[in-house]
PDB file of C-alpha atoms and ligand atoms in Angstrom:
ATOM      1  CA  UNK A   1     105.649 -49.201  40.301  1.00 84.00           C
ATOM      2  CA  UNK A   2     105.412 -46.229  38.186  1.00 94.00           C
ATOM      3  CA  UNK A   3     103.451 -43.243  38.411  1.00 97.00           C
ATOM      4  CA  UNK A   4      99.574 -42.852  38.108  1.00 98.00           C
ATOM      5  CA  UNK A   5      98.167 -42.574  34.819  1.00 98.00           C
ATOM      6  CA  UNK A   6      96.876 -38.963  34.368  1.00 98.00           C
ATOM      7  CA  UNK A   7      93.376 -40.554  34.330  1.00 98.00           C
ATOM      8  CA  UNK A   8      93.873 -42.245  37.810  1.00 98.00           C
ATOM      9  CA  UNK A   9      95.417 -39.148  39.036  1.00 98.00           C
ATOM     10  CA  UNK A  10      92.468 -37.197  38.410  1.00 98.00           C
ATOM     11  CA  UNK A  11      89.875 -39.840  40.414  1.00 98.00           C
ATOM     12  CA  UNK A  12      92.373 -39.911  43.064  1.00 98.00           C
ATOM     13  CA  UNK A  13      91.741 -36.014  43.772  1.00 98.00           C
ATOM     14  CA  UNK A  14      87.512 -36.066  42.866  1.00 98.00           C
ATOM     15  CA  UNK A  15      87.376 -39.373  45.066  1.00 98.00           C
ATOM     16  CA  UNK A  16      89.320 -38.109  48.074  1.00 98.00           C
ATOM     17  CA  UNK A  17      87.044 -35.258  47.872  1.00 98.00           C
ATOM     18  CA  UNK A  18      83.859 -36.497  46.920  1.00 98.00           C
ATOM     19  CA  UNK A  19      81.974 -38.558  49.863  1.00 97.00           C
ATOM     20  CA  UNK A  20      78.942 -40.547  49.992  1.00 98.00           C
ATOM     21  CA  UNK A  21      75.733 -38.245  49.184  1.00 98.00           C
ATOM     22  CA  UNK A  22      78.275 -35.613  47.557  1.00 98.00           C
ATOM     23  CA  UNK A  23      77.035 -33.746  43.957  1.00 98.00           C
ATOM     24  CA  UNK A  24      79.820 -33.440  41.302  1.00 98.00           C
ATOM     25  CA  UNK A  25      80.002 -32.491  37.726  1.00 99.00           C
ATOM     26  CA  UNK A  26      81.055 -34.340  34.716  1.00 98.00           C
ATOM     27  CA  UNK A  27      82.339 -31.275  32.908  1.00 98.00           C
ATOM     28  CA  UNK A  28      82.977 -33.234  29.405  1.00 98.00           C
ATOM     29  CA  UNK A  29      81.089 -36.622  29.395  1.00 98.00           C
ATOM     30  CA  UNK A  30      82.094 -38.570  26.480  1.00 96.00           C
ATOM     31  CA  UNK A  31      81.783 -42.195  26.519  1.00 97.00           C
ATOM     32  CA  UNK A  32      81.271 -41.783  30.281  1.00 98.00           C
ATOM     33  CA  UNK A  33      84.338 -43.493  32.265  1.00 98.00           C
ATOM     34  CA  UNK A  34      84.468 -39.951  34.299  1.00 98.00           C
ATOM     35  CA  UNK A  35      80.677 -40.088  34.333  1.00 98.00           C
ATOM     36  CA  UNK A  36      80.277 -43.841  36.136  1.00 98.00           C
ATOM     37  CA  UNK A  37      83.419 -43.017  38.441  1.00 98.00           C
ATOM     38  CA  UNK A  38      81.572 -40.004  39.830  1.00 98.00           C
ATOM     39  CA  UNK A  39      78.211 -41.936  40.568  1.00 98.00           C
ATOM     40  CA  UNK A  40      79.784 -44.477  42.221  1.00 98.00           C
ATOM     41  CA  UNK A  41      81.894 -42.614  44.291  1.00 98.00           C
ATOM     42  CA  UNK A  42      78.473 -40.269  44.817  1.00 98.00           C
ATOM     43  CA  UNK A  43      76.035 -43.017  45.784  1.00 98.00           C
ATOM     44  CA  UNK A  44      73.000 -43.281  45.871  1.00 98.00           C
ATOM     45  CA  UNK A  45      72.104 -40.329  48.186  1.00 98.00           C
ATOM     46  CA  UNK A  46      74.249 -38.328  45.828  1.00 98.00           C
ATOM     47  CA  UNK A  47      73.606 -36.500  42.566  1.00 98.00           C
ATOM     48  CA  UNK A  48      75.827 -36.054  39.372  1.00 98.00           C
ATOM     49  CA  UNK A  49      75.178 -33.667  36.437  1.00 98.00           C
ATOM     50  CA  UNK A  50      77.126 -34.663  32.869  1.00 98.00           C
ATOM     51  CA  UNK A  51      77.628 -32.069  29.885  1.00 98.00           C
ATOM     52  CA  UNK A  52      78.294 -33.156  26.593  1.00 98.00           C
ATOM     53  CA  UNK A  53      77.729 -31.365  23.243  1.00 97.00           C
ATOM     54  CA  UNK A  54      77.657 -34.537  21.348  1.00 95.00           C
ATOM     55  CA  UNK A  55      75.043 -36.953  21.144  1.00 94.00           C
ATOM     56  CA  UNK A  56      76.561 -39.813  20.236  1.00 93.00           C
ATOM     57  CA  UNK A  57      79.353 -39.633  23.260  1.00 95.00           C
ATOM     58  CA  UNK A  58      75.884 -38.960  25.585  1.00 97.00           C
ATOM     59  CA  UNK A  59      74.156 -42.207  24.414  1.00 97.00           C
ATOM     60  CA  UNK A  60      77.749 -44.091  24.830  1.00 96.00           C
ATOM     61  CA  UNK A  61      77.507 -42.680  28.073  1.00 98.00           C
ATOM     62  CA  UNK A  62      74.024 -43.870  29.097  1.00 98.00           C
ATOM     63  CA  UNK A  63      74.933 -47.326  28.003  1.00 98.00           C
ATOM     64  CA  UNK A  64      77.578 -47.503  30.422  1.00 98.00           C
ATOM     65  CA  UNK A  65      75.292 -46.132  33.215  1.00 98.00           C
ATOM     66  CA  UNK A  66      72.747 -48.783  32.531  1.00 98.00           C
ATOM     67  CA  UNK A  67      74.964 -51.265  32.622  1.00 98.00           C
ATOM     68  CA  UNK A  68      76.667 -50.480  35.710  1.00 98.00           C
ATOM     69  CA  UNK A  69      73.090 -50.272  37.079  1.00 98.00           C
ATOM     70  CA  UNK A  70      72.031 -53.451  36.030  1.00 98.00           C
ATOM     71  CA  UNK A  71      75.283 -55.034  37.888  1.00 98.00           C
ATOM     72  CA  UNK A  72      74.592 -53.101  41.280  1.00 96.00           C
ATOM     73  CA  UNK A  73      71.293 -51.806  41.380  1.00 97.00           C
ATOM     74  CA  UNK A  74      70.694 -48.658  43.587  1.00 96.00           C
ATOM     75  CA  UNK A  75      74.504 -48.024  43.990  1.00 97.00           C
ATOM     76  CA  UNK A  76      74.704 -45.411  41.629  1.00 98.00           C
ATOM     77  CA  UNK A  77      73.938 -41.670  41.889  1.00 98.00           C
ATOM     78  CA  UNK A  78      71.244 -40.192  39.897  1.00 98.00           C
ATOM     79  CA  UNK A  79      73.156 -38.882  36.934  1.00 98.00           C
ATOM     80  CA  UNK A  80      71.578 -36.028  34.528  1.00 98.00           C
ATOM     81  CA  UNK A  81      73.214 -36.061  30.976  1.00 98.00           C
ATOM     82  CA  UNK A  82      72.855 -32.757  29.588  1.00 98.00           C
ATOM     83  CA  UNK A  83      73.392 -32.330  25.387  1.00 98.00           C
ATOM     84  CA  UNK A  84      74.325 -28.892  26.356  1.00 98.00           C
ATOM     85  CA  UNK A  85      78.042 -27.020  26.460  1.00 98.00           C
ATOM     86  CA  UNK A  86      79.466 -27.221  30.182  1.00 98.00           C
ATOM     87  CA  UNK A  87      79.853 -23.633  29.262  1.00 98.00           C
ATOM     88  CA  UNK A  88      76.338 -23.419  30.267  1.00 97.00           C
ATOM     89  CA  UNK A  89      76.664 -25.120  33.949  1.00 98.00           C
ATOM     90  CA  UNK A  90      76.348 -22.355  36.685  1.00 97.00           C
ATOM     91  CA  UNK A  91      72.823 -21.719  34.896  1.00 97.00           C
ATOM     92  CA  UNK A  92      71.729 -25.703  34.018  1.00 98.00           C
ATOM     93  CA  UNK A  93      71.762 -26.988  37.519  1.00 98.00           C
ATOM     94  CA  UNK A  94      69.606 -26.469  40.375  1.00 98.00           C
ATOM     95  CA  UNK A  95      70.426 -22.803  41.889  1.00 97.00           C
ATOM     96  CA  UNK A  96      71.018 -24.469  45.286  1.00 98.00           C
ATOM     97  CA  UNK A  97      74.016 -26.748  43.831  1.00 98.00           C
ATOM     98  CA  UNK A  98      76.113 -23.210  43.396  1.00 98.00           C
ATOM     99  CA  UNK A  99      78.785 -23.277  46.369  1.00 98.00           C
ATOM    100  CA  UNK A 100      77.965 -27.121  47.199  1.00 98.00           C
ATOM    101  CA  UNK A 101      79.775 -29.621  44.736  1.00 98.00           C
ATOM    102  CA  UNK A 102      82.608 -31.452  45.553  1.00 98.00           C
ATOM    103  CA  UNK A 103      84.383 -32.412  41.499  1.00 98.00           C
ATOM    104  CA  UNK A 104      83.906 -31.336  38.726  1.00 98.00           C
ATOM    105  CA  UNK A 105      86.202 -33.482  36.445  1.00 98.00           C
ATOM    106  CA  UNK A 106      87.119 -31.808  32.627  1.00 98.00           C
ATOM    107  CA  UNK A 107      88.700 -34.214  30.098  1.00 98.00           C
ATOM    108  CA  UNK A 108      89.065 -32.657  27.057  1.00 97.00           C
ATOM    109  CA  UNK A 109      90.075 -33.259  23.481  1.00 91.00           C
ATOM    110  CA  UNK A 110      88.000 -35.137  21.517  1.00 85.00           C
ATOM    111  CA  UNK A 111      85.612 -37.863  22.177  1.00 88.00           C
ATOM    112  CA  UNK A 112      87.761 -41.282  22.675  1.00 85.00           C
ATOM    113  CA  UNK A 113      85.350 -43.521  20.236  1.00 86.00           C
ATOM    114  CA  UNK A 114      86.351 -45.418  17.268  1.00 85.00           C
ATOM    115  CA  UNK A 115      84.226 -43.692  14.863  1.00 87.00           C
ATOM    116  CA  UNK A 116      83.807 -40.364  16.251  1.00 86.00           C
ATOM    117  CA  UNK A 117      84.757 -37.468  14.351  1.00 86.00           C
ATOM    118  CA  UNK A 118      87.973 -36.614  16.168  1.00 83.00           C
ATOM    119  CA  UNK A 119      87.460 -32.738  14.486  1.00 86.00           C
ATOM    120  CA  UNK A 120      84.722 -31.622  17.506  1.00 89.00           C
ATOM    121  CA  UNK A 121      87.196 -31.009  19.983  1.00 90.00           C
ATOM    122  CA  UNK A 122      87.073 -28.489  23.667  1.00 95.00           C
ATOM    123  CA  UNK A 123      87.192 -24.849  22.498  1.00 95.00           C
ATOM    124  CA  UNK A 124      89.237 -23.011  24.849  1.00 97.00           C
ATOM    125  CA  UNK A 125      86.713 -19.833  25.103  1.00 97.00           C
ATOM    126  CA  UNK A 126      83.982 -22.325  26.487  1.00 98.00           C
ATOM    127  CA  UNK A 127      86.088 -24.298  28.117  1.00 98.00           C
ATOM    128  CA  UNK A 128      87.361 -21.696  30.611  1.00 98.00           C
ATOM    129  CA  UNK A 129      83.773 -19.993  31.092  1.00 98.00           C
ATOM    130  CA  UNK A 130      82.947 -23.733  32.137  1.00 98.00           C
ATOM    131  CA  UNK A 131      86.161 -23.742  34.720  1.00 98.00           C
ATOM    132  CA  UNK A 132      85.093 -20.551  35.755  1.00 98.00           C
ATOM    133  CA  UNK A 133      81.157 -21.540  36.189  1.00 98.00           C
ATOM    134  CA  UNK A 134      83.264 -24.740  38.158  1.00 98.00           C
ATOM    135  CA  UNK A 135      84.958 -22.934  40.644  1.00 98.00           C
ATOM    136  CA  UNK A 136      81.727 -21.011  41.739  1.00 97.00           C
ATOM    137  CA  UNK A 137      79.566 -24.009  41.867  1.00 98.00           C
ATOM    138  CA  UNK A 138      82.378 -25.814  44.205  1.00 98.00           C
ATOM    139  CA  UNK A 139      82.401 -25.969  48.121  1.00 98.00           C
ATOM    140  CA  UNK A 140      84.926 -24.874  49.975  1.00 98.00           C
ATOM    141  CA  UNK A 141      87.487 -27.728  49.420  1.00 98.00           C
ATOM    142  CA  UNK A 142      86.032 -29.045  46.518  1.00 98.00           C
ATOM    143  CA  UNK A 143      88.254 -29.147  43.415  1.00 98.00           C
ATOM    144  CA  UNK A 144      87.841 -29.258  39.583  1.00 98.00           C
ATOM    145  CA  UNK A 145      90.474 -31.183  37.832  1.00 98.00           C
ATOM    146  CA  UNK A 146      90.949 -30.899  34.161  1.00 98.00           C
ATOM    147  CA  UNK A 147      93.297 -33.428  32.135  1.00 98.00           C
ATOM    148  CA  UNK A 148      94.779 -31.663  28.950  1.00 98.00           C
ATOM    149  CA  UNK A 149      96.260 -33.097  25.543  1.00 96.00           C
ATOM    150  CA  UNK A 150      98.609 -30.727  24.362  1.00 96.00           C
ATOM    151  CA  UNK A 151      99.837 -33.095  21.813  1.00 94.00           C
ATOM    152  CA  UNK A 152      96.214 -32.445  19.729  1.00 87.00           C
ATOM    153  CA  UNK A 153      95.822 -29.844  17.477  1.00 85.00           C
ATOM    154  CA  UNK A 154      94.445 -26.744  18.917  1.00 87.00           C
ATOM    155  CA  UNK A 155      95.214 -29.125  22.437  1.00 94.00           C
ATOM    156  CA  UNK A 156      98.272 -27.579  23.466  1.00 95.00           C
ATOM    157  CA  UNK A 157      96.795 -23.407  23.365  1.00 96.00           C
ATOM    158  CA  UNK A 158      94.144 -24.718  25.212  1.00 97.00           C
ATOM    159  CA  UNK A 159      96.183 -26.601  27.695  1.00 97.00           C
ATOM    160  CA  UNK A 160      98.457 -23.218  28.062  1.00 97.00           C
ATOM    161  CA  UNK A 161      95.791 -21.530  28.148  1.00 98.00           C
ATOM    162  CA  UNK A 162      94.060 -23.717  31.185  1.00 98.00           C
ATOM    163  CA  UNK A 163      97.238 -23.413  33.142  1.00 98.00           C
ATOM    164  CA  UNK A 164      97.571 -19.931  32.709  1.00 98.00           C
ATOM    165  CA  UNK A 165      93.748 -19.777  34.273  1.00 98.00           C
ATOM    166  CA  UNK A 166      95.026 -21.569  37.007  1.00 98.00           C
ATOM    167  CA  UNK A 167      97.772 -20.076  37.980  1.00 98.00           C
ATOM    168  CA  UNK A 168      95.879 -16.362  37.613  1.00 98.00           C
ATOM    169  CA  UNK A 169      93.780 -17.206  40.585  1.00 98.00           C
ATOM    170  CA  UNK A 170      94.603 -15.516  43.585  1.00 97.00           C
ATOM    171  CA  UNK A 171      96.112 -18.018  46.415  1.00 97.00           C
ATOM    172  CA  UNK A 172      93.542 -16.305  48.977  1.00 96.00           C
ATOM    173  CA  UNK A 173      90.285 -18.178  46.494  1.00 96.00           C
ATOM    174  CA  UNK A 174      92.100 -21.438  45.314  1.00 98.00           C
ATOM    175  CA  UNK A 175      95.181 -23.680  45.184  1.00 98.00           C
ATOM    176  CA  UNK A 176      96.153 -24.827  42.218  1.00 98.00           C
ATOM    177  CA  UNK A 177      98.703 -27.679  41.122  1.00 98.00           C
ATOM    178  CA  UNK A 178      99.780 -29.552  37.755  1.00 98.00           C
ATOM    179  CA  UNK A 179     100.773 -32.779  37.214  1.00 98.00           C
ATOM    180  CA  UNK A 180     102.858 -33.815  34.450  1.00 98.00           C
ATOM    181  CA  UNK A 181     106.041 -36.294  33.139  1.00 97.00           C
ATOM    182  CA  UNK A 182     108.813 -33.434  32.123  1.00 97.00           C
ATOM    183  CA  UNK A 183     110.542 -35.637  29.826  1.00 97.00           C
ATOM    184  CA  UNK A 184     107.564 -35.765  27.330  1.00 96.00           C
ATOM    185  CA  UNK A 185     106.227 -32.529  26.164  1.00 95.00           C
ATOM    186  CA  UNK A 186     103.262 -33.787  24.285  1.00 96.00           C
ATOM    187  CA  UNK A 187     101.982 -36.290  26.310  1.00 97.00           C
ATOM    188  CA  UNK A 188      98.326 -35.345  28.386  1.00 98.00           C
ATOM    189  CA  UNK A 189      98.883 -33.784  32.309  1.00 98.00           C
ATOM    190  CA  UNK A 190      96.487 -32.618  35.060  1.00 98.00           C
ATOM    191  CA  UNK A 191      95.610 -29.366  36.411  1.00 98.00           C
ATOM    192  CA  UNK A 192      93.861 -29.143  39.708  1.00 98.00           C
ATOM    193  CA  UNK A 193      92.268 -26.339  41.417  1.00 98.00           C
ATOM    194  CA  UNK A 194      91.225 -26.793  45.292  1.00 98.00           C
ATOM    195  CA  UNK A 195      88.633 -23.908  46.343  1.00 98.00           C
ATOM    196  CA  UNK A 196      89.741 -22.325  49.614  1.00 95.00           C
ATOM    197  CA  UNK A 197      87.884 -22.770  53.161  1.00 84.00           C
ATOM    198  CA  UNK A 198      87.306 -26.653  53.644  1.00 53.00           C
ATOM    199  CA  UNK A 199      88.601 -29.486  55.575  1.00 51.00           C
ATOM    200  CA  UNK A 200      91.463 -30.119  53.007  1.00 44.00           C
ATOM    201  CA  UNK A 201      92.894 -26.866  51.813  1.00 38.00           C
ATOM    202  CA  UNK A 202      94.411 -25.922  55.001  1.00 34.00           C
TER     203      UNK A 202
HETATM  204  C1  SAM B   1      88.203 -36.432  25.865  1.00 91.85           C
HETATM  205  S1  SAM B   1      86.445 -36.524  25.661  1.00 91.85           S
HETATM  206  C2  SAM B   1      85.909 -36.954  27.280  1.00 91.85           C
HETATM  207  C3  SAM B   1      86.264 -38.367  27.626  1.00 91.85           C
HETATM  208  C4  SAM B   1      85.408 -38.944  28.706  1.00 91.85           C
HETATM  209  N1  SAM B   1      85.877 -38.537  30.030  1.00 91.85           N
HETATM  210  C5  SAM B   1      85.314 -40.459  28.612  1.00 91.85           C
HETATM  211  O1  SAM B   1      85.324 -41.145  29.625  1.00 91.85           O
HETATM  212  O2  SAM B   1      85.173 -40.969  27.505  1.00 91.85           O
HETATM  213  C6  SAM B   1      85.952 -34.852  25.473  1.00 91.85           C
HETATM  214  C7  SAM B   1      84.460 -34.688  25.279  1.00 91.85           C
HETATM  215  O3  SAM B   1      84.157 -33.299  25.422  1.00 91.85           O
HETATM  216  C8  SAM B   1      83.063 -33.032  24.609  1.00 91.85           C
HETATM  217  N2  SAM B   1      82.919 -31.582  24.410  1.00 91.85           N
HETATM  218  C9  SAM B   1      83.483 -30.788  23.481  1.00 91.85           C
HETATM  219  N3  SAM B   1      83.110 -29.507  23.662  1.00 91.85           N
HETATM  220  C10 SAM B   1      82.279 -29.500  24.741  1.00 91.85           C
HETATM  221  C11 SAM B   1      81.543 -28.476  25.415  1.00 91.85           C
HETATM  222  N4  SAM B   1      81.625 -27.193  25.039  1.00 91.85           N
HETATM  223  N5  SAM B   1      80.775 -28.830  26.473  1.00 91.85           N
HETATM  224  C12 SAM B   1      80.711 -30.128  26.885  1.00 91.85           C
HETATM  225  N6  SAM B   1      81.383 -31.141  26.280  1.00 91.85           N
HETATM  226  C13 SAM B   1      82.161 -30.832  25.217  1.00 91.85           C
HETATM  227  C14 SAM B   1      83.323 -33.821  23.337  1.00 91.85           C
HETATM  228  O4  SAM B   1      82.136 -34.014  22.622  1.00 91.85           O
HETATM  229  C15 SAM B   1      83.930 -35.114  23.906  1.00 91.85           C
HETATM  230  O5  SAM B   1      82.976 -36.114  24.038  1.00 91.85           O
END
């Protein structure tokens, strides 16, 4: 059988967290698979917010949300794609979503697309002010999940430098787990951080 892809891995710990009429975060849209998994999951009494510095991986994105619409109209959240760094995220959503979402999802690298320019990649420096602006916009129990590449340039000091970020926080705030095949140094793994205080981080 296998284990789960680090991809499924990741919507297996938003999902079980994120109900109907939940708000999450699309930390690093892209071409919007993270995006589409969150709205549905969300519904449509939900709410999703999507950062992306790159306008090309937003429009990918949007075309993927329209089509999804189109198939099952009203069973999507309303999404907000933001050309903006997820850097910025504590101060680009509504004040009342701090201490309230339920995933925020990071993916980072560069944008999967055939003729994207595979030299804009996640900068570590803005990439842990985002996990940082994550972790206070989360409930308690909600959890961001980040899947790294350290088989990229510049991937693998940002994926170090993720885990060390993770494993810095104190127990008493957040639990925090990783996910990864030891046989296979390069290939892409998971970090998770639970916030304390809800109905799963007992
Ligand atoms: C691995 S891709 C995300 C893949 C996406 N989950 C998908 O389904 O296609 C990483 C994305 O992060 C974006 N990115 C890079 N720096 C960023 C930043 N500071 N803030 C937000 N997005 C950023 C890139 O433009 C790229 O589209």
């Amino acid at each position: 059988m296998g284990f789960l892809s680090v991809l499924s891995f990741a919507h297996k710990l938003a999902g079980e967290r994120l109900d109907a009429g939940g708000r999450a975060i699309d930390a690093t849209v892209g071409t919007g698979a993270d995006t589409l998994f969150l709205a549905k999951a969300a519904g449509p009494r939900g709410g999703v917010f999507g950062f992306d510095i790159q306008p090309a991986a937003l429009g990918l994105a949007e075309d993927r949300l329209r089509l999804a619409r189109e198939e099952s109209p009203g069973a999507l959240a309303p999404v907000t794609l933001l050309a903006q760094s997820h850097a910025a995220m504590l101060e680009a959503v509504p004040p009342d979503w701090r201490g309230t979402v339920s995933a925020v999802m990071f993916n980072l690298g560069y944008l999967p697309a055939a003729d994207a320019d595979k030299t804009i990649i996640t900068e570590t420096a803005s990439t842990l002010a985002a996990m940082d602006a994550a972790l206070a916009l989360l409930r308690p129990g909600g959890i961001v999940t980040a899947v790294l590449y350290p088989g990229h340039s510049g991937g693998d000091a940002e994926a170090a430098a993720v885990e060390a970020w993770a494993a810095s926080l104190a127990p008493q705030a957040a639990q925090s787990i990783i996910y990864r095949q030891l046989q296979r140094a390069n290939a892409p793994y998971v970090v998770a951080v639970e916030k304390k205080g809800g109905r799963s981080s007992a």
